[in-house]
Coordinates of C-alpha atoms in Angstrom, one line a residue:
X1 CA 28.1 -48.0 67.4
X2 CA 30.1 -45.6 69.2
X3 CA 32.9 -45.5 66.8
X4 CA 30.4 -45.1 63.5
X5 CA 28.8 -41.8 66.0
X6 CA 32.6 -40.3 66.1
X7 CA 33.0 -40.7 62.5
X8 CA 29.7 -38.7 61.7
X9 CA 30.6 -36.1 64.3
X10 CA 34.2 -35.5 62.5
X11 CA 32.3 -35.4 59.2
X12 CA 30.1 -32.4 60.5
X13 CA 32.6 -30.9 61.9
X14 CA 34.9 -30.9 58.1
X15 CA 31.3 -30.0 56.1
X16 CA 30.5 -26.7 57.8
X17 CA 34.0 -24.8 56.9
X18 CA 33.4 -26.1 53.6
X19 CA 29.8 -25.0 53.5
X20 CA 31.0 -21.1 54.7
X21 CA 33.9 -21.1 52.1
X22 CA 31.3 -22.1 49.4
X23 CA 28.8 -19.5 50.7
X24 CA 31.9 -16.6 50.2
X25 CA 32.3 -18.0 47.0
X26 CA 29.0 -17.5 46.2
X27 CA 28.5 -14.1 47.4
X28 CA 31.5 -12.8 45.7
X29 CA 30.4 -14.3 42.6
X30 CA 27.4 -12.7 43.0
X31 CA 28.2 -9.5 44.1
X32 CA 30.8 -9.4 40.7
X33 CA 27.7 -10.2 39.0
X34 CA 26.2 -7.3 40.1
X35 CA 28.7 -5.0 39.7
X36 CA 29.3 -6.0 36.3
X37 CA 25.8 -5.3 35.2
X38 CA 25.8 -1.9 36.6
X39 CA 28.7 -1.3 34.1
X40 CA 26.9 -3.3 31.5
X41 CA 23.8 -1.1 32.1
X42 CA 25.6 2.5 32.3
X43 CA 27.4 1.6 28.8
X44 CA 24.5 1.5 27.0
X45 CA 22.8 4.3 28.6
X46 CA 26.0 6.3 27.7
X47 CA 26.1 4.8 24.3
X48 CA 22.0 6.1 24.0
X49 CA 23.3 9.5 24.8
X50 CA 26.0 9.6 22.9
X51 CA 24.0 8.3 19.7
X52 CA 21.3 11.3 20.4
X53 CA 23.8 14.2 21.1
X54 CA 25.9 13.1 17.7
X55 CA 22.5 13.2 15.7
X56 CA 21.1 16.3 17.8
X57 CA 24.7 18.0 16.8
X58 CA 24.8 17.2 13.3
X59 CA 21.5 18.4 12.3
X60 CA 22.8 21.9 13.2
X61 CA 25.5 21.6 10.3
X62 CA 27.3 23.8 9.1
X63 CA 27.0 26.1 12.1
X64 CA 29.7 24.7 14.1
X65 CA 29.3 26.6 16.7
X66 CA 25.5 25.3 17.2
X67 CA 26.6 21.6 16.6
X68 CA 28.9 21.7 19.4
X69 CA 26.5 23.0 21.3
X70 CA 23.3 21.1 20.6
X71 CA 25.6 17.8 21.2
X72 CA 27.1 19.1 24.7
X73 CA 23.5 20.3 25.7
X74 CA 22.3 16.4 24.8
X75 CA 24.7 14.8 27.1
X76 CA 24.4 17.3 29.7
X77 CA 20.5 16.3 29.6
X78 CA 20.9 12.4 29.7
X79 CA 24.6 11.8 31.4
X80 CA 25.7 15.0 33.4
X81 CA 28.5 13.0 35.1
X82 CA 30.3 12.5 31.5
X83 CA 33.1 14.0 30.6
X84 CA 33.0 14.2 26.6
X85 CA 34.9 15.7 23.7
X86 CA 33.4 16.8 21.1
X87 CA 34.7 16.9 17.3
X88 CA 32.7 18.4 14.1
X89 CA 33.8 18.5 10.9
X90 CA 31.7 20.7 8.4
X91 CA 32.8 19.8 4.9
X92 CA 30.3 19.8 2.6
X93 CA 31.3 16.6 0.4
X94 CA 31.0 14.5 4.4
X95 CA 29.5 16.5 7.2
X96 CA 29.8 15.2 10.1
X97 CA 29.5 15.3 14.4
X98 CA 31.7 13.1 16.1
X99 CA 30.9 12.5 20.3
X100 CA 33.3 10.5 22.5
X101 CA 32.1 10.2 26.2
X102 CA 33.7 8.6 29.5
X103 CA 32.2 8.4 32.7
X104 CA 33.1 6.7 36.1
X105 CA 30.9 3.7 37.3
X106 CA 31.6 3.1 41.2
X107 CA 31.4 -0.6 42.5
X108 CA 29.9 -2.3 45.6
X109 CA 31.5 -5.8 45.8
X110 CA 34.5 -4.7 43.8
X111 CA 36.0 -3.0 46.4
X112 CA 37.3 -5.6 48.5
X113 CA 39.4 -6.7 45.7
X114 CA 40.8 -3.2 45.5
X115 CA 38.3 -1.8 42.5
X116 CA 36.7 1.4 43.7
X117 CA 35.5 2.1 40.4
X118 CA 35.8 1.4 36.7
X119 CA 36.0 3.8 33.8
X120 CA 33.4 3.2 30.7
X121 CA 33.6 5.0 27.4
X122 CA 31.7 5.3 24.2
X123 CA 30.8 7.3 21.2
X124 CA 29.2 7.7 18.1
X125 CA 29.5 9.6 14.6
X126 CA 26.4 11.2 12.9
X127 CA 26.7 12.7 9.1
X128 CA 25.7 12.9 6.2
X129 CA 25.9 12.2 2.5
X130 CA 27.7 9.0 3.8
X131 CA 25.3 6.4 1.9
X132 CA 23.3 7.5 -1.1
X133 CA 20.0 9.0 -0.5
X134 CA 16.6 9.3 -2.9
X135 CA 14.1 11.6 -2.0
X136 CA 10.8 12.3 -3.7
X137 CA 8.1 14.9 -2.5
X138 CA 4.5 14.2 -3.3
X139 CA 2.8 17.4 -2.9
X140 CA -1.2 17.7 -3.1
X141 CA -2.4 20.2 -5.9
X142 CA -5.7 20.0 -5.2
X143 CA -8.4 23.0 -5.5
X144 CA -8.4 23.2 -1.3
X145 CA -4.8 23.9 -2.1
X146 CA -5.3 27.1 -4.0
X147 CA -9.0 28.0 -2.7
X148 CA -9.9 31.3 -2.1
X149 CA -10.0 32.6 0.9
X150 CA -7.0 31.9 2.4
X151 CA -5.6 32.7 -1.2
X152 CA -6.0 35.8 -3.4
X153 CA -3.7 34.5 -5.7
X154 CA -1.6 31.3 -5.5
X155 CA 1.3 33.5 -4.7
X156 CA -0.2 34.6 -2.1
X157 CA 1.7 33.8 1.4
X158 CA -0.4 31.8 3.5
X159 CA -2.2 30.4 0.6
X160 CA -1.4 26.5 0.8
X161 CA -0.4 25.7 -2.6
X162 CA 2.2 28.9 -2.0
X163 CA 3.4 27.6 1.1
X164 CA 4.1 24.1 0.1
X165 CA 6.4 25.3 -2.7
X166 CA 8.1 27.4 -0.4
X167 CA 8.1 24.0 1.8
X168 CA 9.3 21.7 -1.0
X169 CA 12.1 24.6 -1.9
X170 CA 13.3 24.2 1.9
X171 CA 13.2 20.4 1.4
X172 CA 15.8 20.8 -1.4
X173 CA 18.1 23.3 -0.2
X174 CA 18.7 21.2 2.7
X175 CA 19.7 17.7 1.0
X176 CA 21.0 19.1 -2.1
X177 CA 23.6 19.9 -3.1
X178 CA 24.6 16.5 -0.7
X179 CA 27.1 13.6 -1.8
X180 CA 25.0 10.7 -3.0
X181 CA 22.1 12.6 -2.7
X182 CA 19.2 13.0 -5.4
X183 CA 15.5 14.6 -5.2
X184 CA 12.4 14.4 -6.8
X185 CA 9.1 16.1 -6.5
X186 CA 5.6 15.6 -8.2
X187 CA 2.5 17.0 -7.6
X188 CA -1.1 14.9 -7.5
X189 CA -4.9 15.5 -7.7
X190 CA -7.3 12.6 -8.9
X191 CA -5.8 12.0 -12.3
X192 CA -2.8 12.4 -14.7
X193 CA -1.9 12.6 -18.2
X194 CA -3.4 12.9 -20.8
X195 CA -3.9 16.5 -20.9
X196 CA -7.8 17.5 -19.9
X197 CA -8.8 20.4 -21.3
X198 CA -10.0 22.2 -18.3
X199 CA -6.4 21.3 -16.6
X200 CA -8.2 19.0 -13.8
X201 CA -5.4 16.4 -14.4
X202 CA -1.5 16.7 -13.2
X203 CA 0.8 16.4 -16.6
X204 CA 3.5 14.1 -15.6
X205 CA 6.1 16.2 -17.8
X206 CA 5.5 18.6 -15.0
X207 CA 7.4 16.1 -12.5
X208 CA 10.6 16.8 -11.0
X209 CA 13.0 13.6 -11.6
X210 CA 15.7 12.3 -9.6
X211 CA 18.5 15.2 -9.4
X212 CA 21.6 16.7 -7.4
X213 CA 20.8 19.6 -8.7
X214 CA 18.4 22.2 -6.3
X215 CA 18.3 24.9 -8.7
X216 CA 16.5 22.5 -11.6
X217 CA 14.5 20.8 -8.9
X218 CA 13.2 24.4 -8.0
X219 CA 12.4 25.2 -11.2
X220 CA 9.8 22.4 -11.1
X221 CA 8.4 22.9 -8.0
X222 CA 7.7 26.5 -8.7
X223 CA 5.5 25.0 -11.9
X224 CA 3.0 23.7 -9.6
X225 CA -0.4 25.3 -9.2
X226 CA -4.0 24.0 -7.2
X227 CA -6.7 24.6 -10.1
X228 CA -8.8 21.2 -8.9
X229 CA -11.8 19.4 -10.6
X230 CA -10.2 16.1 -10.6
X231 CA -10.9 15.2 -6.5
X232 CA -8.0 14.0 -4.7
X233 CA -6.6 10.6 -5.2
X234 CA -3.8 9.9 -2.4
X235 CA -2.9 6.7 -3.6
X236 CA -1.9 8.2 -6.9
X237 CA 0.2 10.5 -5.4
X238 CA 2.1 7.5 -3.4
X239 CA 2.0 5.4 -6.8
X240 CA 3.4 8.5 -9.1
X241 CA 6.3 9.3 -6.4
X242 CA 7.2 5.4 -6.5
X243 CA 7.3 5.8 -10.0
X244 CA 10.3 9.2 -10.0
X245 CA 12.0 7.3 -6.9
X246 CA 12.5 4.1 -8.7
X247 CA 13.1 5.8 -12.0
X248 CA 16.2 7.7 -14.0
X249 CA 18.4 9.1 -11.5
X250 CA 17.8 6.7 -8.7
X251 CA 21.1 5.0 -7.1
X252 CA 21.2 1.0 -7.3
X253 CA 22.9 0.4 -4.0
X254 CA 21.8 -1.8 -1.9
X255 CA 22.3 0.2 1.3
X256 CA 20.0 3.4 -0.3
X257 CA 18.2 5.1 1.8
X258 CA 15.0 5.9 -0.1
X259 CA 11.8 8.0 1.2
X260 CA 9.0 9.6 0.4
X261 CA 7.5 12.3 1.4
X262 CA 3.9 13.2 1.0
X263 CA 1.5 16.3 1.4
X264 CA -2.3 15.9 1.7
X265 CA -5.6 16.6 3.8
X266 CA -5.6 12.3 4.0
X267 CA -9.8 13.2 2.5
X268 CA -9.8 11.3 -0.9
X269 CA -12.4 12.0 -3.3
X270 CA -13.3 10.6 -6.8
X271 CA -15.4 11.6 -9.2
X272 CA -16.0 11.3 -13.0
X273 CA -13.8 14.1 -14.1
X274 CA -10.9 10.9 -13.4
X275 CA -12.2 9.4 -16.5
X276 CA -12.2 12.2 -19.0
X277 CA -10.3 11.2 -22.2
X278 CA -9.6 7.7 -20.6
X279 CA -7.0 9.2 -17.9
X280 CA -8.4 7.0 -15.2
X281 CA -5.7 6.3 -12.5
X282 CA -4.0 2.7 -12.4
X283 CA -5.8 -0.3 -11.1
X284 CA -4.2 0.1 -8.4
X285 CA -5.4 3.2 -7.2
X286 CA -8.6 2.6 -8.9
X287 CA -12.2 1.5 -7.0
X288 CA -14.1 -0.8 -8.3
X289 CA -16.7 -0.2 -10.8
X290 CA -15.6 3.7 -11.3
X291 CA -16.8 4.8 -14.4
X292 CA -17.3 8.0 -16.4
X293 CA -21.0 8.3 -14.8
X294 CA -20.0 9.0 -11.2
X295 CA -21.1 11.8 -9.5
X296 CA -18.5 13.7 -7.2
X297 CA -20.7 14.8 -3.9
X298 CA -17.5 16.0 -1.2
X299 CA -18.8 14.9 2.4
X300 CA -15.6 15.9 4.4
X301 CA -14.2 18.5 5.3
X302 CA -12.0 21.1 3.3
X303 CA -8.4 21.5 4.0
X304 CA -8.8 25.1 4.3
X305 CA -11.2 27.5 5.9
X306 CA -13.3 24.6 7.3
X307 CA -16.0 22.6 6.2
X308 CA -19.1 20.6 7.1
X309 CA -18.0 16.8 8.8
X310 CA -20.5 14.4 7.9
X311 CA -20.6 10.8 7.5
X312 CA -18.8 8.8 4.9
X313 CA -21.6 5.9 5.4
X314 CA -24.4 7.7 3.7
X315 CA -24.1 5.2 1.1
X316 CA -23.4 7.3 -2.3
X317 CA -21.3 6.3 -5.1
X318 CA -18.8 8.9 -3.6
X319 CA -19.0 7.8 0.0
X320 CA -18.3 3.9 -1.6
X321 CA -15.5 5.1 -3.2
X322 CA -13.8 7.2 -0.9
X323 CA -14.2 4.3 1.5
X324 CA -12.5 2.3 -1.1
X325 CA -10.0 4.6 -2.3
X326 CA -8.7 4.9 1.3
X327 CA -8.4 1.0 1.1
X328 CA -6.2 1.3 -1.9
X329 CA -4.0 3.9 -0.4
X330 CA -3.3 1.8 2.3
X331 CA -2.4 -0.8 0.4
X332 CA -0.4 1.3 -2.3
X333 CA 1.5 2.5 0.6
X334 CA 2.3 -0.7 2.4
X335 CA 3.3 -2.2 -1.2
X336 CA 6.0 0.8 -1.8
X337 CA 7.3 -0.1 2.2
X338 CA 8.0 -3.6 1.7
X339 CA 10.2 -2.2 -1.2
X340 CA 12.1 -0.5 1.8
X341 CA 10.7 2.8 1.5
X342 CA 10.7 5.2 4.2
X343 CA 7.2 7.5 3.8
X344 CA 6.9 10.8 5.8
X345 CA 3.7 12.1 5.8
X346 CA 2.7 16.0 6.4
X347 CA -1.6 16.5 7.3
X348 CA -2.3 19.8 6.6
X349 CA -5.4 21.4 7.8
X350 CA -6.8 17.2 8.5
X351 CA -10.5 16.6 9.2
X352 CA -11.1 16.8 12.9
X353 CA -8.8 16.8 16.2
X354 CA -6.1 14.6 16.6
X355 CA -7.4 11.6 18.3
X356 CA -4.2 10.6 20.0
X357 CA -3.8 7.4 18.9
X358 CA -1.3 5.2 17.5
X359 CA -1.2 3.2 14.3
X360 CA -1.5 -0.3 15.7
X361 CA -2.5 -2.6 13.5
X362 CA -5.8 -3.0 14.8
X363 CA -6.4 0.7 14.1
X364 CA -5.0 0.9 10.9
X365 CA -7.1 -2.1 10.4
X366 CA -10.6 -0.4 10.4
X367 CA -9.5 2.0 7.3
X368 CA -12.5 2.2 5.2
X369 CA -14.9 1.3 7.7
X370 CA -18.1 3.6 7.8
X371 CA -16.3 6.4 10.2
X372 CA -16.8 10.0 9.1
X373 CA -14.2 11.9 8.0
X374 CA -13.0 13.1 11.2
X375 CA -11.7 10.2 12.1
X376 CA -10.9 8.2 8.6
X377 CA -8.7 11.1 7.5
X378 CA -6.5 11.4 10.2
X379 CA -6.5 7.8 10.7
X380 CA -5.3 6.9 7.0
X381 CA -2.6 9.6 7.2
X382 CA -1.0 8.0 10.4
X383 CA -1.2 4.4 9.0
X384 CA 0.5 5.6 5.6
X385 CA 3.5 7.1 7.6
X386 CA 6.4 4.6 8.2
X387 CA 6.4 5.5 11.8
X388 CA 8.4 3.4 14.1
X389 CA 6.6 1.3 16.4
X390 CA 4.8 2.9 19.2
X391 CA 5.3 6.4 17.8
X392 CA 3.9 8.8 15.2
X393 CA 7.5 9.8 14.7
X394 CA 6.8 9.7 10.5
X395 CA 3.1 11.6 10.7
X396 CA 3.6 15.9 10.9
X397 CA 0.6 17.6 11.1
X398 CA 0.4 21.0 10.3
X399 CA -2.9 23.4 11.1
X400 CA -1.6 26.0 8.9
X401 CA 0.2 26.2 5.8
X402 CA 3.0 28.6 6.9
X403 CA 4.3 25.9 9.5
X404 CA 5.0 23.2 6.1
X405 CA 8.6 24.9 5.2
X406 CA 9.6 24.4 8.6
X407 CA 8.6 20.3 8.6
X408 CA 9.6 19.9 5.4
X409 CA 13.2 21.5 6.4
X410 CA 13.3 19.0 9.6
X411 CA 12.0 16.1 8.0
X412 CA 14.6 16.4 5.0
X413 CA 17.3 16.8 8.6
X414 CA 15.9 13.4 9.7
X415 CA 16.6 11.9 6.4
X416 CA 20.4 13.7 5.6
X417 CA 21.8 13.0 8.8
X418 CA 22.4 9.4 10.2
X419 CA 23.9 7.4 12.4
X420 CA 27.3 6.6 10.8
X421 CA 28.7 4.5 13.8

């Protein structure tokens, strides 16, 4: 007995050195642990503020002097304790902002084995015309667009249909010309060719097609005028801006970028003017049962100058189609997106106050639903955008028509200048 007593005391005795060697062991390990994800975590945040400054910088190109700065003004924001250098390269044929950034990460546990500190770096390019790029503009031409007031004439600044030219002329000037770069523009109401004679419908030999070229593109765009007396069918506009951005002129690799980018109040309206000479719209942007017998009764609100909200539920043919016709737009839109189409969308002078939402899909899930126009307007308009989740990063809105050239010129940035590493 006593000897089996010795032999458990000696055993002790051998187990707790081991026991305080293994606890070190342990400690250290996770103390390098820690230290190691602090240097894992600052990397990416660098590499986050790198990305931002590069794109930040490039979208002041060709102004090198304002690229250098935007990007330095980036990282001072996000990582102060950087030191960076800067490089920008303004060629037209590849523009481009290049940011490299280091910055010291102190450790804790490191120390004792002699590391104070360790040195992270990281950076990132920006540019453009580096992959080819297809643009199309779908701008509304509706009779809000050239009503008058605001407009004494449709050249008349301030007047919307004035003001989205000048918009859609920004637009072009900025991508084009661009390497691998083409444009496109159309303009929509509630129907399209053929020809009516009271000019209600948009003539498709009007379009703009694919082109590098911004002084034929303008040429186009300046043909566009607001007469109305078709309604406003926003899934046509989507469908017929498919149609240039897929069509002559469009690149075939696989890495295109390809957006569009869309103009409207978001109120769609049909009436029987859509069916004059058998013009009606595709099936797909068609409601059901539409005939040459509807009666067009508006019951939103105008896009300019204000109008009376009322219901969409009241139950007319008009209400049951615009409820429809905001069904198909959806639809139309979420068609031309699994086709890996970016769409922008610009709401000028939408129905109501912005209701601060987000286009979940449970929102976007109660388009068409019995909501007057104050809401379903802005609603469809968010739900059309390609915005990325959580955001309303793709929807502009715009209360008056002198702000579009300005979005249309920062929207086409957003498009020309990516992330190239």
């Amino acid at each position: 007995m006593k000897l089996i007593i010795r032999i458990l005391k000696n055993d002790s005795a051998q187990v707790l050195p081991i026991f305080a060697m293994l606890t070190m062991v342990l400690l250290g390990l996770m103390g390098l642990a820690a230290d190691i994800g602090r240097v894992y975590v600052a990397r990416a945040q660098l590499g986050r503020s790198v990305d931002a400054a590069a794109l930040a910088g490039a979208k002041q190109l060709p102004n090198l002097i304002a690229a250098d700065a935007k990007a330095r003004a980036y990282i001072a924001a996000n990582d102060p304790d950087a030191t960076i250098q800067i490089s920008v390269y303004p060629d037209v044929a590849a523009q481009q902002v290049a940011v490299s950034a280091t910055k010291k990460v102190d450790t804790i546990f490191l120390r004792a084995l002699g590391v104070g500190s360790v040195n992270i770096k990281n950076d990132a390019t920006a540019g453009f015309g580096v992959v080819p790029v297809d643009a199309v503009m779908a701008i509304d031409a509706t009779g809000s667009m050239g009503a008058n007031p605001p407009c004494v004439t449709q050249t008349t600044s301030g007047c919307p249909i004035y003001e989205a030219k000048n918009a859609a002329a920004a637009f072009t000037n900025t991508l084009l010309p661009g390497n691998n770069t083409v444009v496109g523009n159309i303009s929509f109401r509630g129907c399209i060719d053929p020809p009516d004679p009271a000019g209600a419908c948009v003539l498709t030999s009007g379009y703009g097609a694919l082109t590098n070229s911004a002084s034929t593109l303008i040429t186009k765009i300046n043909g566009m005028t607001a007469p109305g007396g078709s309604g406003t069918n926003v899934c046509l506009g989507l469908d017929q801006a498919a149609s240039v951005l897929f069509g002559p002129g469009s690149h075939s690799a696989s890495n295109t970028i390809r957006t569009i980018v869309i103009l409207s109040d978001g109120d769609n309206t049909y009436n029987n003017v859509s069916y004059v000479n058998g013009q009606a719209p595709p099936l797909a942007c068609r409601p059901a049962n539409s005939s040459s017998s509807d009666i067009y009764l508006s019951t939103g609100c105008s896009s300019v100058g204000g109008g009376a909200t009322t219901s969409s539920s009241a139950g007319s043919t008009s209400d049951t189609h615009e409820k429809a016709l905001d069904i198909l737009t959806k639809s139309r839109a979420d068609a031309i997106k699994a086709l890996g189409v970016e769409i922008y969308v610009v709401g000028l002078g939408v129905c109501g106050t912005d209701d601060g939402l987000l286009p979940t899909a449970g929102y976007c899930a109660n388009i068409g639903n019995t909501s007057p126009d104050t809401v379903a307007d802005q609603r469809l308009l968010k739900c059309v955008a390609s915005s990325s989740g959580g955001t309303n990063d793709h929807f502009f809105p715009a209360t008056t028509a002198t702000q579009l050239p300005a979005i249309f010129q920062q929207i086409a940035q957003n498009i020309a200048f990516r992330l190239i590493k």
